[in-house]
Structure formats: C-alpha cells, structure tokens
PDB file of C-alpha atoms in Angstrom:
ATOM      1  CA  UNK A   1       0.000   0.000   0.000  1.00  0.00           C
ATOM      2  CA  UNK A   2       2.786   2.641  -0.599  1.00  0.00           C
ATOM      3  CA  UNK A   3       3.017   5.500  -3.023  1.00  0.00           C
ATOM      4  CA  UNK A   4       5.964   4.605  -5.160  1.00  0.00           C
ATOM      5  CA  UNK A   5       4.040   4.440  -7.774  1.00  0.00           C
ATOM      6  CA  UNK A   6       2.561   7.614  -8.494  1.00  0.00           C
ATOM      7  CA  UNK A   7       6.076   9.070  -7.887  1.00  0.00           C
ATOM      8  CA  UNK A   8       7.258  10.843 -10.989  1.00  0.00           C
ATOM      9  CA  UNK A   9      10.615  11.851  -9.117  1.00  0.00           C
ATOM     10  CA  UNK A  10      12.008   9.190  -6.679  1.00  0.00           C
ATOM     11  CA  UNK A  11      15.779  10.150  -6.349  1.00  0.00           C
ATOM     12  CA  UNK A  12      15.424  10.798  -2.658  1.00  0.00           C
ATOM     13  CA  UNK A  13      12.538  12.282  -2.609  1.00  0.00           C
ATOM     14  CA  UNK A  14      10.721  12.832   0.711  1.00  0.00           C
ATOM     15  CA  UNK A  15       7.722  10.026  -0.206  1.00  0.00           C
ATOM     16  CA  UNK A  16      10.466   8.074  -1.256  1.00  0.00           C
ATOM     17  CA  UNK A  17      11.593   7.681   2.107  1.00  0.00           C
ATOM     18  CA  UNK A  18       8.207   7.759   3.786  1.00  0.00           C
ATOM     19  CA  UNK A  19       7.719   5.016   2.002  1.00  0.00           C
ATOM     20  CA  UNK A  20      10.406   2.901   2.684  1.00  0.00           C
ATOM     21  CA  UNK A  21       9.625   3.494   6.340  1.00  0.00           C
ATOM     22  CA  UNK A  22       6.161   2.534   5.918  1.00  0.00           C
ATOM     23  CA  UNK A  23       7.576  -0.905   4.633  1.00  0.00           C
ATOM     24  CA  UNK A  24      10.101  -1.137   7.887  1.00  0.00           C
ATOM     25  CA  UNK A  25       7.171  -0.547   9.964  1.00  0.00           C
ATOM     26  CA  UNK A  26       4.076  -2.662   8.305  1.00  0.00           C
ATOM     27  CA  UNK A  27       4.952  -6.088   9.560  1.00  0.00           C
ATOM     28  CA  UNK A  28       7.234  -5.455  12.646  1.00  0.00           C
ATOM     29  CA  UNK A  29       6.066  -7.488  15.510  1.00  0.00           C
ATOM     30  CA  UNK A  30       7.159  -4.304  18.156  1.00  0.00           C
ATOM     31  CA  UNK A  31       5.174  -1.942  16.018  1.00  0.00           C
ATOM     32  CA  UNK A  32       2.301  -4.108  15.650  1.00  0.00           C
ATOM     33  CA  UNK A  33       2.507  -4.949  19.449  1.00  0.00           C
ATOM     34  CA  UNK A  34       2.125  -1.036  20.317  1.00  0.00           C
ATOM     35  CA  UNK A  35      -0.912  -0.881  17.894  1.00  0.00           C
ATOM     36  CA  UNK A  36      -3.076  -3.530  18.884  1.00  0.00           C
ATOM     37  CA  UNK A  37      -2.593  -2.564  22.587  1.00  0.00           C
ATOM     38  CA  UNK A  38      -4.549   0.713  21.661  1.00  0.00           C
ATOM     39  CA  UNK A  39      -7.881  -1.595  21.061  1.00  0.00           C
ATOM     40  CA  UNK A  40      -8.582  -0.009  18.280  1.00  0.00           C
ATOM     41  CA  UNK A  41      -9.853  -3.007  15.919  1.00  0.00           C
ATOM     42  CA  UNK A  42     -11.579  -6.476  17.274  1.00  0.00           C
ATOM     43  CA  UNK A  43      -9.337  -8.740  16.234  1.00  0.00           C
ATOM     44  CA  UNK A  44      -5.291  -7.832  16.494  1.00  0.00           C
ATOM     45  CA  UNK A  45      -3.752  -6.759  13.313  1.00  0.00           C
ATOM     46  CA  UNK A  46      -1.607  -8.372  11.305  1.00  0.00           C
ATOM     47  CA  UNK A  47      -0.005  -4.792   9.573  1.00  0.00           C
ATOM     48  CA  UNK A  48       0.159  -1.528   9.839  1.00  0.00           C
ATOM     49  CA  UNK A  49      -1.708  -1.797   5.855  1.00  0.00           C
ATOM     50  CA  UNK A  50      -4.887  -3.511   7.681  1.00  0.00           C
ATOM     51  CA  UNK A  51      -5.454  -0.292  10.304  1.00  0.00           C
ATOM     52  CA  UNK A  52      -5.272   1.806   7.045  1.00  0.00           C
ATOM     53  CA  UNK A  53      -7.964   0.398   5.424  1.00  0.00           C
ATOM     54  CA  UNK A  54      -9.961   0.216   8.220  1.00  0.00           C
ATOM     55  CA  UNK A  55      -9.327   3.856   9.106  1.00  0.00           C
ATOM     56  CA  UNK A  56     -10.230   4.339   5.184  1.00  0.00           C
ATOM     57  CA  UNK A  57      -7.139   4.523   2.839  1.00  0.00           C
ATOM     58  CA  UNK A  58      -8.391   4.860  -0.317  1.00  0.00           C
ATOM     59  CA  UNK A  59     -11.911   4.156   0.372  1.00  0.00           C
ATOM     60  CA  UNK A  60     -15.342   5.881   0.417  1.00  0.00           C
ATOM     61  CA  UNK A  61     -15.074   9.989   1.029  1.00  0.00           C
ATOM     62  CA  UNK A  62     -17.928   9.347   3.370  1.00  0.00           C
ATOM     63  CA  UNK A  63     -17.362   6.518   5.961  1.00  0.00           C
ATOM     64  CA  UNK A  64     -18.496   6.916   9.329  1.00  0.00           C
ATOM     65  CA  UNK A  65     -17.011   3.702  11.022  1.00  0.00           C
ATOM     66  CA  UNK A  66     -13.586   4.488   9.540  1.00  0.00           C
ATOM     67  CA  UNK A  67     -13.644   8.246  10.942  1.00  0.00           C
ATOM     68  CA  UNK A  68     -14.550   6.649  13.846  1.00  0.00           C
ATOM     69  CA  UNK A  69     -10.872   4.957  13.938  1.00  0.00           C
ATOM     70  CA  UNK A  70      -9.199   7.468  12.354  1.00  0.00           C
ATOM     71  CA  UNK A  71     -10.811   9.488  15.220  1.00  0.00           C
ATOM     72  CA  UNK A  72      -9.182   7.402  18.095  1.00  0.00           C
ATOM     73  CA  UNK A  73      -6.095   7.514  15.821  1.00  0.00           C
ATOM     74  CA  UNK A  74      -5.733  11.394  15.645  1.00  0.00           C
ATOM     75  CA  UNK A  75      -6.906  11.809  19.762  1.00  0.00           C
ATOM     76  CA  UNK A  76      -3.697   9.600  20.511  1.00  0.00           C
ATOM     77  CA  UNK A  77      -1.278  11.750  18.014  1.00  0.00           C
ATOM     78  CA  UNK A  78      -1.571  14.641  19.406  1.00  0.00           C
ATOM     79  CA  UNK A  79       1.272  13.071  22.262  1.00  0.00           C
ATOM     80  CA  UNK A  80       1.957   9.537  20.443  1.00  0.00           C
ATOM     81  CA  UNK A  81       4.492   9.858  17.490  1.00  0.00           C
ATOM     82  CA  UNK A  82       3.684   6.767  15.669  1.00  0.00           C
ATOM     83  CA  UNK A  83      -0.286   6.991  15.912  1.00  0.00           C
ATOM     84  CA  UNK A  84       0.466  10.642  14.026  1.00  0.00           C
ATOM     85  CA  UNK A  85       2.939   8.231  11.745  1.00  0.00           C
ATOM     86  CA  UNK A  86      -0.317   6.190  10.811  1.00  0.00           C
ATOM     87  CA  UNK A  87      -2.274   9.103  10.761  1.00  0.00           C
ATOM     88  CA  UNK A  88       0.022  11.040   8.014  1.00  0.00           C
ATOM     89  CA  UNK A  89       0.542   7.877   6.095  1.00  0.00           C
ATOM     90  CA  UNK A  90      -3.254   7.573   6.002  1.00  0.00           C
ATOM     91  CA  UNK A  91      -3.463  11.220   4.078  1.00  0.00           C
ATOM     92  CA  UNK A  92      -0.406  10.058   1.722  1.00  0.00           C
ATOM     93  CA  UNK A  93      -2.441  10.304  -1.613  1.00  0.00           C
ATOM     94  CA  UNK A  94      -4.236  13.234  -1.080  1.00  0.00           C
ATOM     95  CA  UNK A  95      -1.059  15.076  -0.162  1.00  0.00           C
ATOM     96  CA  UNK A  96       0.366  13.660  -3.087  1.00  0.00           C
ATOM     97  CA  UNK A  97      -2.632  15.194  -5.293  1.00  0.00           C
ATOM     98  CA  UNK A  98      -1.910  18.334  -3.730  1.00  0.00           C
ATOM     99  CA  UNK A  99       1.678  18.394  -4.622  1.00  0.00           C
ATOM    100  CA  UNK A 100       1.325  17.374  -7.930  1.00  0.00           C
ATOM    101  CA  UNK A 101      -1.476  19.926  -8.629  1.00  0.00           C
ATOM    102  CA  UNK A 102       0.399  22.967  -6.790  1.00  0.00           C
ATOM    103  CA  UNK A 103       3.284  22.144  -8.153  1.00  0.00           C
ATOM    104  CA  UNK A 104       2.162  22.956 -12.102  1.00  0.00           C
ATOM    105  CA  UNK A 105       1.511  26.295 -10.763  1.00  0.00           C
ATOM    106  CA  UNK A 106       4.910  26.619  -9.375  1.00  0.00           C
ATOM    107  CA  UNK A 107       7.868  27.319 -11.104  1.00  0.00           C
ATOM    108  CA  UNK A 108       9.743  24.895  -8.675  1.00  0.00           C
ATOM    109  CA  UNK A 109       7.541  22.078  -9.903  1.00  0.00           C
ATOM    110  CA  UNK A 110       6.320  18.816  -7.409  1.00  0.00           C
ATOM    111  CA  UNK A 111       9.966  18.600  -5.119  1.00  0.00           C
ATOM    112  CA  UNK A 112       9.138  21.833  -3.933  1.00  0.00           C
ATOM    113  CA  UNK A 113       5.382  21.050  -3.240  1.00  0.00           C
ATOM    114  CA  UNK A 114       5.962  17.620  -1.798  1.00  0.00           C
ATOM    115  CA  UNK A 115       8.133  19.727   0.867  1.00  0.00           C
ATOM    116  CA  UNK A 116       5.831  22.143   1.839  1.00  0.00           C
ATOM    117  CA  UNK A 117       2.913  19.664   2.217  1.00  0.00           C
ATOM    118  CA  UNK A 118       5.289  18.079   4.275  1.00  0.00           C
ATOM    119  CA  UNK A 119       6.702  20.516   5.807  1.00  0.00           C
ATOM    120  CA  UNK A 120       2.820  21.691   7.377  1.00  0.00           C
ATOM    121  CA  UNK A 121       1.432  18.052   7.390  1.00  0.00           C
ATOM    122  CA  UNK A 122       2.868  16.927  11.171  1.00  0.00           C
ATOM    123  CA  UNK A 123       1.616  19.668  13.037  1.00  0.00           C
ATOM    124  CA  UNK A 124      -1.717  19.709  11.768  1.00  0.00           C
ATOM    125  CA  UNK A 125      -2.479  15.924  12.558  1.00  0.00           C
ATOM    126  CA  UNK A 126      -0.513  16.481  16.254  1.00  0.00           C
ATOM    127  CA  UNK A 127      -2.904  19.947  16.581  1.00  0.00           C
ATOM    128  CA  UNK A 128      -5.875  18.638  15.218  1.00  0.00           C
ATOM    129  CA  UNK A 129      -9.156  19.753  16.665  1.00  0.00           C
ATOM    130  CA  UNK A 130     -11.048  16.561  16.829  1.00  0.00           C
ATOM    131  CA  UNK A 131     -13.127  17.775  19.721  1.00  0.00           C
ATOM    132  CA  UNK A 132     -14.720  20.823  17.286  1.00  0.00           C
ATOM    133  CA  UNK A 133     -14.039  18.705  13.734  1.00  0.00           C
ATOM    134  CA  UNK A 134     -14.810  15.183  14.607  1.00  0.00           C
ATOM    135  CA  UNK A 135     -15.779  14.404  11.037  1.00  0.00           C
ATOM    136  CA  UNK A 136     -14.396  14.074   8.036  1.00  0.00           C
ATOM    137  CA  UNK A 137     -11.526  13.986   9.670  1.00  0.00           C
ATOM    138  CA  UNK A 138      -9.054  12.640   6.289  1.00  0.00           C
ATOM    139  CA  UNK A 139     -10.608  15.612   4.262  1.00  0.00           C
ATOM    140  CA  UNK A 140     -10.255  18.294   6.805  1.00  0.00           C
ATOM    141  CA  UNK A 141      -6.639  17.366   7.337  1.00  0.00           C
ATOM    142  CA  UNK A 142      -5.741  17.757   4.282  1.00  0.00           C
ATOM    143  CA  UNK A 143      -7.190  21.215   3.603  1.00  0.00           C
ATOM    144  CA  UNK A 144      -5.398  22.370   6.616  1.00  0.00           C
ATOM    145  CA  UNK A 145      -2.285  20.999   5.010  1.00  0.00           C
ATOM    146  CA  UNK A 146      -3.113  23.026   2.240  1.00  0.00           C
ATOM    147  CA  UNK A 147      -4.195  26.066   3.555  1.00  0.00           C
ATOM    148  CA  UNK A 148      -1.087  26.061   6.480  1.00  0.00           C
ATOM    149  CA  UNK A 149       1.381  25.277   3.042  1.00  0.00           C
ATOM    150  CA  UNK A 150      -0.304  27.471   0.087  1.00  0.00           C
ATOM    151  CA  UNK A 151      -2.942  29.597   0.785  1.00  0.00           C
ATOM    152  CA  UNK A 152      -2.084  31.847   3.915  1.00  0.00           C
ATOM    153  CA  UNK A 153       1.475  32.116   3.120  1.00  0.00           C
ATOM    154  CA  UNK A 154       0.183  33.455  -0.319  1.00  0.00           C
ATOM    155  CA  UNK A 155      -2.043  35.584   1.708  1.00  0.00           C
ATOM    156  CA  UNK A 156       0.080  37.390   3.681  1.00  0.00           C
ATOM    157  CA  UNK A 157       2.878  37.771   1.260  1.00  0.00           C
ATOM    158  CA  UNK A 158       3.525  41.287  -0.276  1.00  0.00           C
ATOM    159  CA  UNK A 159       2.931  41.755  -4.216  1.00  0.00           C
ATOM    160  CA  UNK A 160       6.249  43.026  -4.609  1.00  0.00           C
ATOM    161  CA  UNK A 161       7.811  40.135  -2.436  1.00  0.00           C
ATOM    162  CA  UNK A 162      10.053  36.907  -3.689  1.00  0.00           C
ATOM    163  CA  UNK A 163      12.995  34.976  -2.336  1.00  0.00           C
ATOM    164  CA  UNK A 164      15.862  34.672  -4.755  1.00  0.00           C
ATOM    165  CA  UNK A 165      17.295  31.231  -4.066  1.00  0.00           C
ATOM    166  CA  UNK A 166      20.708  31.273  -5.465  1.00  0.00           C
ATOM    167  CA  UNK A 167      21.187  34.609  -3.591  1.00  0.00           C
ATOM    168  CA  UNK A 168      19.426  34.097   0.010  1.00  0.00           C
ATOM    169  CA  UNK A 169      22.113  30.642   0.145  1.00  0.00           C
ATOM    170  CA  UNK A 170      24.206  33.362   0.599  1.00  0.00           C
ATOM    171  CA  UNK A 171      22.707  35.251   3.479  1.00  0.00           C
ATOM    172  CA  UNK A 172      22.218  33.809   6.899  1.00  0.00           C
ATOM    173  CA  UNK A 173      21.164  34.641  10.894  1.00  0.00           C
ATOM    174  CA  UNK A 174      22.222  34.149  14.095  1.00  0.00           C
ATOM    175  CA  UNK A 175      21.270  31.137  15.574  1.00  0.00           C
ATOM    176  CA  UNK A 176      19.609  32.526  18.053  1.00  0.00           C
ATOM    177  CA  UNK A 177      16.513  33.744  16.501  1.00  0.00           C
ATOM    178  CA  UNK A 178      15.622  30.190  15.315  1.00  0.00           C
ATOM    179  CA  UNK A 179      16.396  28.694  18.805  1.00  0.00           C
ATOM    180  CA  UNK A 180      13.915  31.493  20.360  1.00  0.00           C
ATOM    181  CA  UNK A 181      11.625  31.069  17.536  1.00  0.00           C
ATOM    182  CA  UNK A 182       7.771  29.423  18.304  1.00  0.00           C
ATOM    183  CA  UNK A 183       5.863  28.440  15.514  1.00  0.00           C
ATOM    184  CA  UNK A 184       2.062  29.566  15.313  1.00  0.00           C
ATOM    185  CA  UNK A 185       0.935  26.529  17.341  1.00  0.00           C
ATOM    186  CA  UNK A 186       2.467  27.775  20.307  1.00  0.00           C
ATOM    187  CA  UNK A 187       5.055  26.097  20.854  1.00  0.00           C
ATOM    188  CA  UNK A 188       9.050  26.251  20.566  1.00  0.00           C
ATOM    189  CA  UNK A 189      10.009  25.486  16.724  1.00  0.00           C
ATOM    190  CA  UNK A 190      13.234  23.876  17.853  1.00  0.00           C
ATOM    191  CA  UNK A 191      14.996  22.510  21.029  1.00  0.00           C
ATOM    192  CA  UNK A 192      15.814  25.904  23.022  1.00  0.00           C
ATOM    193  CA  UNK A 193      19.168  23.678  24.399  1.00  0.00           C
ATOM    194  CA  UNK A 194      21.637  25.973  23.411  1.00  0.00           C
ATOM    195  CA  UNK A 195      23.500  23.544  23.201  1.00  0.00           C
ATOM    196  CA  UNK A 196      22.389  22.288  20.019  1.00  0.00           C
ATOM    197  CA  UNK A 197      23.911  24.257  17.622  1.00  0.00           C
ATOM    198  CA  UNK A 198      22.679  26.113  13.627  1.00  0.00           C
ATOM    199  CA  UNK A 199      25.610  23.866  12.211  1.00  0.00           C
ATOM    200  CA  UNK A 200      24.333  20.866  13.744  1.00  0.00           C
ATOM    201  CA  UNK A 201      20.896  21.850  11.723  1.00  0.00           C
ATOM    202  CA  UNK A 202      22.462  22.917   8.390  1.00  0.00           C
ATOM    203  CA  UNK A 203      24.338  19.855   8.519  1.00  0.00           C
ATOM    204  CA  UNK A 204      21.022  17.640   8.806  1.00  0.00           C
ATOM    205  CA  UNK A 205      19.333  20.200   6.642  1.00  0.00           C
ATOM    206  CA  UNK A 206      21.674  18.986   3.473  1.00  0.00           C
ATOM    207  CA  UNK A 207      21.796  15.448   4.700  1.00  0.00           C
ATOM    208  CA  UNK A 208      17.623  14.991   4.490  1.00  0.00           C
ATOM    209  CA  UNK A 209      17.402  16.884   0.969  1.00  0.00           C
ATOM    210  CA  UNK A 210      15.332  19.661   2.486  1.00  0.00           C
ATOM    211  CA  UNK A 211      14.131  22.197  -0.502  1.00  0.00           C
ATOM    212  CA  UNK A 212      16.719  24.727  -1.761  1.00  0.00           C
ATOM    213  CA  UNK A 213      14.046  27.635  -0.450  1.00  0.00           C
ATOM    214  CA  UNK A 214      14.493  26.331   2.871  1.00  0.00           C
ATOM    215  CA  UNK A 215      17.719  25.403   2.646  1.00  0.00           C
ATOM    216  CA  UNK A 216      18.306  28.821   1.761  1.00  0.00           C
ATOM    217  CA  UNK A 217      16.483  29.995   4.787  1.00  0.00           C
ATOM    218  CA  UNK A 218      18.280  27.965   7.284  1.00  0.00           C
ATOM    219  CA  UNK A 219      21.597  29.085   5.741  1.00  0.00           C
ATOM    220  CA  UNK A 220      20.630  32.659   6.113  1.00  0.00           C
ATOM    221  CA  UNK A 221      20.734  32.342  10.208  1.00  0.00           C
ATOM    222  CA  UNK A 222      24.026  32.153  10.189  1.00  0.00           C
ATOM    223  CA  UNK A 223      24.959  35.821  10.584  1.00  0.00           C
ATOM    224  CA  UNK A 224      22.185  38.205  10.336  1.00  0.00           C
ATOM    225  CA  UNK A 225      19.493  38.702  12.760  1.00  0.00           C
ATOM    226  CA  UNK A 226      16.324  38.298  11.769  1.00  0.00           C
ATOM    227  CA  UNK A 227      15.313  42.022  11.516  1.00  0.00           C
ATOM    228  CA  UNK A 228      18.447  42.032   9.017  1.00  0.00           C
ATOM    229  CA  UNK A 229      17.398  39.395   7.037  1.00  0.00           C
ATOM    230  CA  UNK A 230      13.973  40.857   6.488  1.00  0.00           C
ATOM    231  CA  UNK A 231      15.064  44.501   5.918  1.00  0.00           C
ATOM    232  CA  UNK A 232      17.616  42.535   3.120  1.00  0.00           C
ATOM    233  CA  UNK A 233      14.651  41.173   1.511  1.00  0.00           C
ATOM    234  CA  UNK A 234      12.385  44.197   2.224  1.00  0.00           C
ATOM    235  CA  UNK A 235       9.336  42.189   3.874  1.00  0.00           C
ATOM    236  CA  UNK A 236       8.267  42.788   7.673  1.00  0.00           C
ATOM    237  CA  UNK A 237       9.531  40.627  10.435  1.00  0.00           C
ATOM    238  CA  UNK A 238       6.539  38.621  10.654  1.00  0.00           C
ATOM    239  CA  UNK A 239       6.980  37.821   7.075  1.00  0.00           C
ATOM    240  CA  UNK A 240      11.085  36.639   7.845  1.00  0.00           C
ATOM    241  CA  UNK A 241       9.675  34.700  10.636  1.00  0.00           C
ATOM    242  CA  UNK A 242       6.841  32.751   8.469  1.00  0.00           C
ATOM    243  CA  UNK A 243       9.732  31.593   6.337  1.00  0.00           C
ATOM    244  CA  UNK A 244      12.283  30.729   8.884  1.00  0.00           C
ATOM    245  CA  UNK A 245       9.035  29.199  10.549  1.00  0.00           C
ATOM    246  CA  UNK A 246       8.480  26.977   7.048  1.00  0.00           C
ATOM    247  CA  UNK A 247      12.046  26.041   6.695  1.00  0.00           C
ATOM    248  CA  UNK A 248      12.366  24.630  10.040  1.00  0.00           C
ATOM    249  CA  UNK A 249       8.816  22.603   9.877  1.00  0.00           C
ATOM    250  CA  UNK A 250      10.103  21.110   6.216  1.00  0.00           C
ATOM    251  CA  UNK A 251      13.460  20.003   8.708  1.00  0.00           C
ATOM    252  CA  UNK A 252      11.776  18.635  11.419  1.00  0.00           C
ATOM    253  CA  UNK A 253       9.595  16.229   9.327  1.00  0.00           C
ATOM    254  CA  UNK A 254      12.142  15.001   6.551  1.00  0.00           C
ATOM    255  CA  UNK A 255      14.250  14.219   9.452  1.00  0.00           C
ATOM    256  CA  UNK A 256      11.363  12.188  11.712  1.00  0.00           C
ATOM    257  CA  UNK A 257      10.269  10.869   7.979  1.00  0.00           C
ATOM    258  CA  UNK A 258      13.639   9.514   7.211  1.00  0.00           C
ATOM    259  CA  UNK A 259      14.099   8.172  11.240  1.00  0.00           C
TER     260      UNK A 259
END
C-alpha cells in the first residue's frame, strides 16, 4: 500500500523515504505490538496496511465507522508519534494530489510542493481539533495541510515580495533567533538547548534533501538577525519569521520521515 508508484521523481525524494519506512514498519512485531494494545480493531492486526484500510485509505469519502478509527487515531497523536505516523501515512495520496497539482503552478515544480505539504502536514495531525471537527476527519486534514502550506502564506505575502534562491544561500542569521523562535501553534520550533547548535541543523538540513528555499532559509541564520534578514529582503519581520518558521517545519519532518 505505498506510493511509489505515483512518484514521478524518486531520487530521494521525501515520499520516497516515507515510504520505505512505511515498509520497515508494516509487519514489525514491536510496532504491531504497540498498535493492537490501543484496542482499536476487534481482532489484532496483522499490519500496519490492515489499520489503514480500516481507518479508510483509499476508500469511500464518506465513511463513518472508519472516521470513527481514524478518530481514536488522531486523539492519541496529538502526544503519540507513531499513531500521528499512521495518521500522516493515512493522508499520503491526497497530499500527493496536492503536490502534484500545486506544483504545475509553481515554477519549482512537485519537489518543492511535496516539501511544503510536508513541511505543514505533522503539526496539523498532532494539533488537530477533533473535539470541534470530529468528522471528516481525512478531508479536513488535508485542507489544513493546504491552507497552512499554500494559501495563507500566499495571503500574507507582499505583491512586490520573492525569495531569490541562489542569492538568500548566501545570506544567513544568528542562531539565536531560530532557537527562540515558536511556531504559530504555540510552541518552541526547535529545542531551546543551546547547546544544540545552527551547524548541527544545516548539517542535517543537506543530509535529508530539504528544498533549496528552505535550505536557503536555514543558511541565512548564520549571521544576520532576523530584523536584518527581512530589511535585506524588504518584507516585515513577521513575514522573515513565516519563512524561517516553514524552513524549520520542512526540517523537522524530513528528518522524523527519514528516522
């Protein structure tokens, strides 16, 4: 049940190695252990494949008993790392729609989709609200994934505003703005240990194929602040801070993806 078909790029591309992960976890008995503990199904299951379908991969828009599971899946996300696995590899395809279909309208084409879907599509399942939106649960992921990846950045961003790749690899911040940073959930983007160190992140940055835009980003922090950086690029703080706040999203889920 993975995606490597419909991939039109696979040279380490991000579904590429959610896939292969997916495989590593489907039939392994510690996995599988952790899973059927949760009571979700009435019999134990045998794969990570079977709690898909029954929590509706690739079935019926409109099925009540499997937004039922994928209910009890998303409730235990929100503080369980592999139920928000099974959750995101549940919303694979349509993610994969959107990427395809955002990326014709971008001149970076699907790579650069792919990571911004990504980038946006861990939060949302660990913040879902499935106390106010405890229905159609698959569908209104996914258009949060959109929206959080397409629409309000398009929203917000100035007519007269771009980010010139080959030249922002060039420009960087101090680290300290993206240690300090929070991201619009709340809470801290990265590990405030200051201790763990910008280098440490470009280095894993490059290692996990993150975009070139973010890439770009991440290298900027290196010695500007982030009111420099955004008086470089002529856009308000807020607006630095929404891309430093993308960039570091797109590195914290290639890296868990590729865990």
């Amino acid at each position: 049940m993975t995606t490597q078909q419909s991939i039109t790029s696979v040279h380490r591309n991000p579904v590429t190695l959610l896939d292969a992960e997916w495989a590593r976890m489907n039939y392994s008995p510690r996995v599988l252990r952790t899973v059927n503990s949760w009571g979700i199904g009435t019999t134990p299951f045998t794969s990570l494949d079977e709690l898909l379908r029954v929590a509706g991969f690739r079935g019926a828009k409109c099925d009540s008993i499997a937004d039922q599971v994928l209910a009890r899946l998303v409730r235990r996300a929100a503080t369980d790392q592999l139920a928000a696995r099974i959750v995101l590899q549940r919303v694979v395809p349509p993610m994969m729609a959107i990427a395809h279909r955002r990326g014709r309208l971008r001149a970076t084409g699907f790579d650069d989709a792919i990571g911004m879907v990504l980038s946006h599509a861990w939060e949302v399942i660990r913040t879902y609200p499935i106390t106010r939106r405890p229905t159609k649960i698959a569908v209104n992921i996914v258009r949060d994934i959109e929206y959080f990846a397409f629409v309000r950045a398009e929203r917000r961003r100035p007519m007269h505003e771009s980010l010139n790749v080959e030249h922002d690899a060039m420009l960087g911040a101090r680290s300290a703005d993206l240690m300090n940073h929070e991201d619009p959930y709340g809470s801290p983007l990265t590990d405030s240990n200051a201790e763990i160190e910008l280098a440490f992140l470009l280095k894993s940055a490059r290692a996990h194929d993150v975009s070139a835009k973010s890439l770009a980003v991440l290298e900027a922090l290196t010695h500007q602040s982030l009111d420099e950086f955004a008086a470089e690029h002529s856009v308000t703080r807020r607006t630095a801070r929404s891309w430093l706040n993308d960039a570091a999203n797109e590195l914290r889920v290639r890296t868990q993806c590729a865990a």
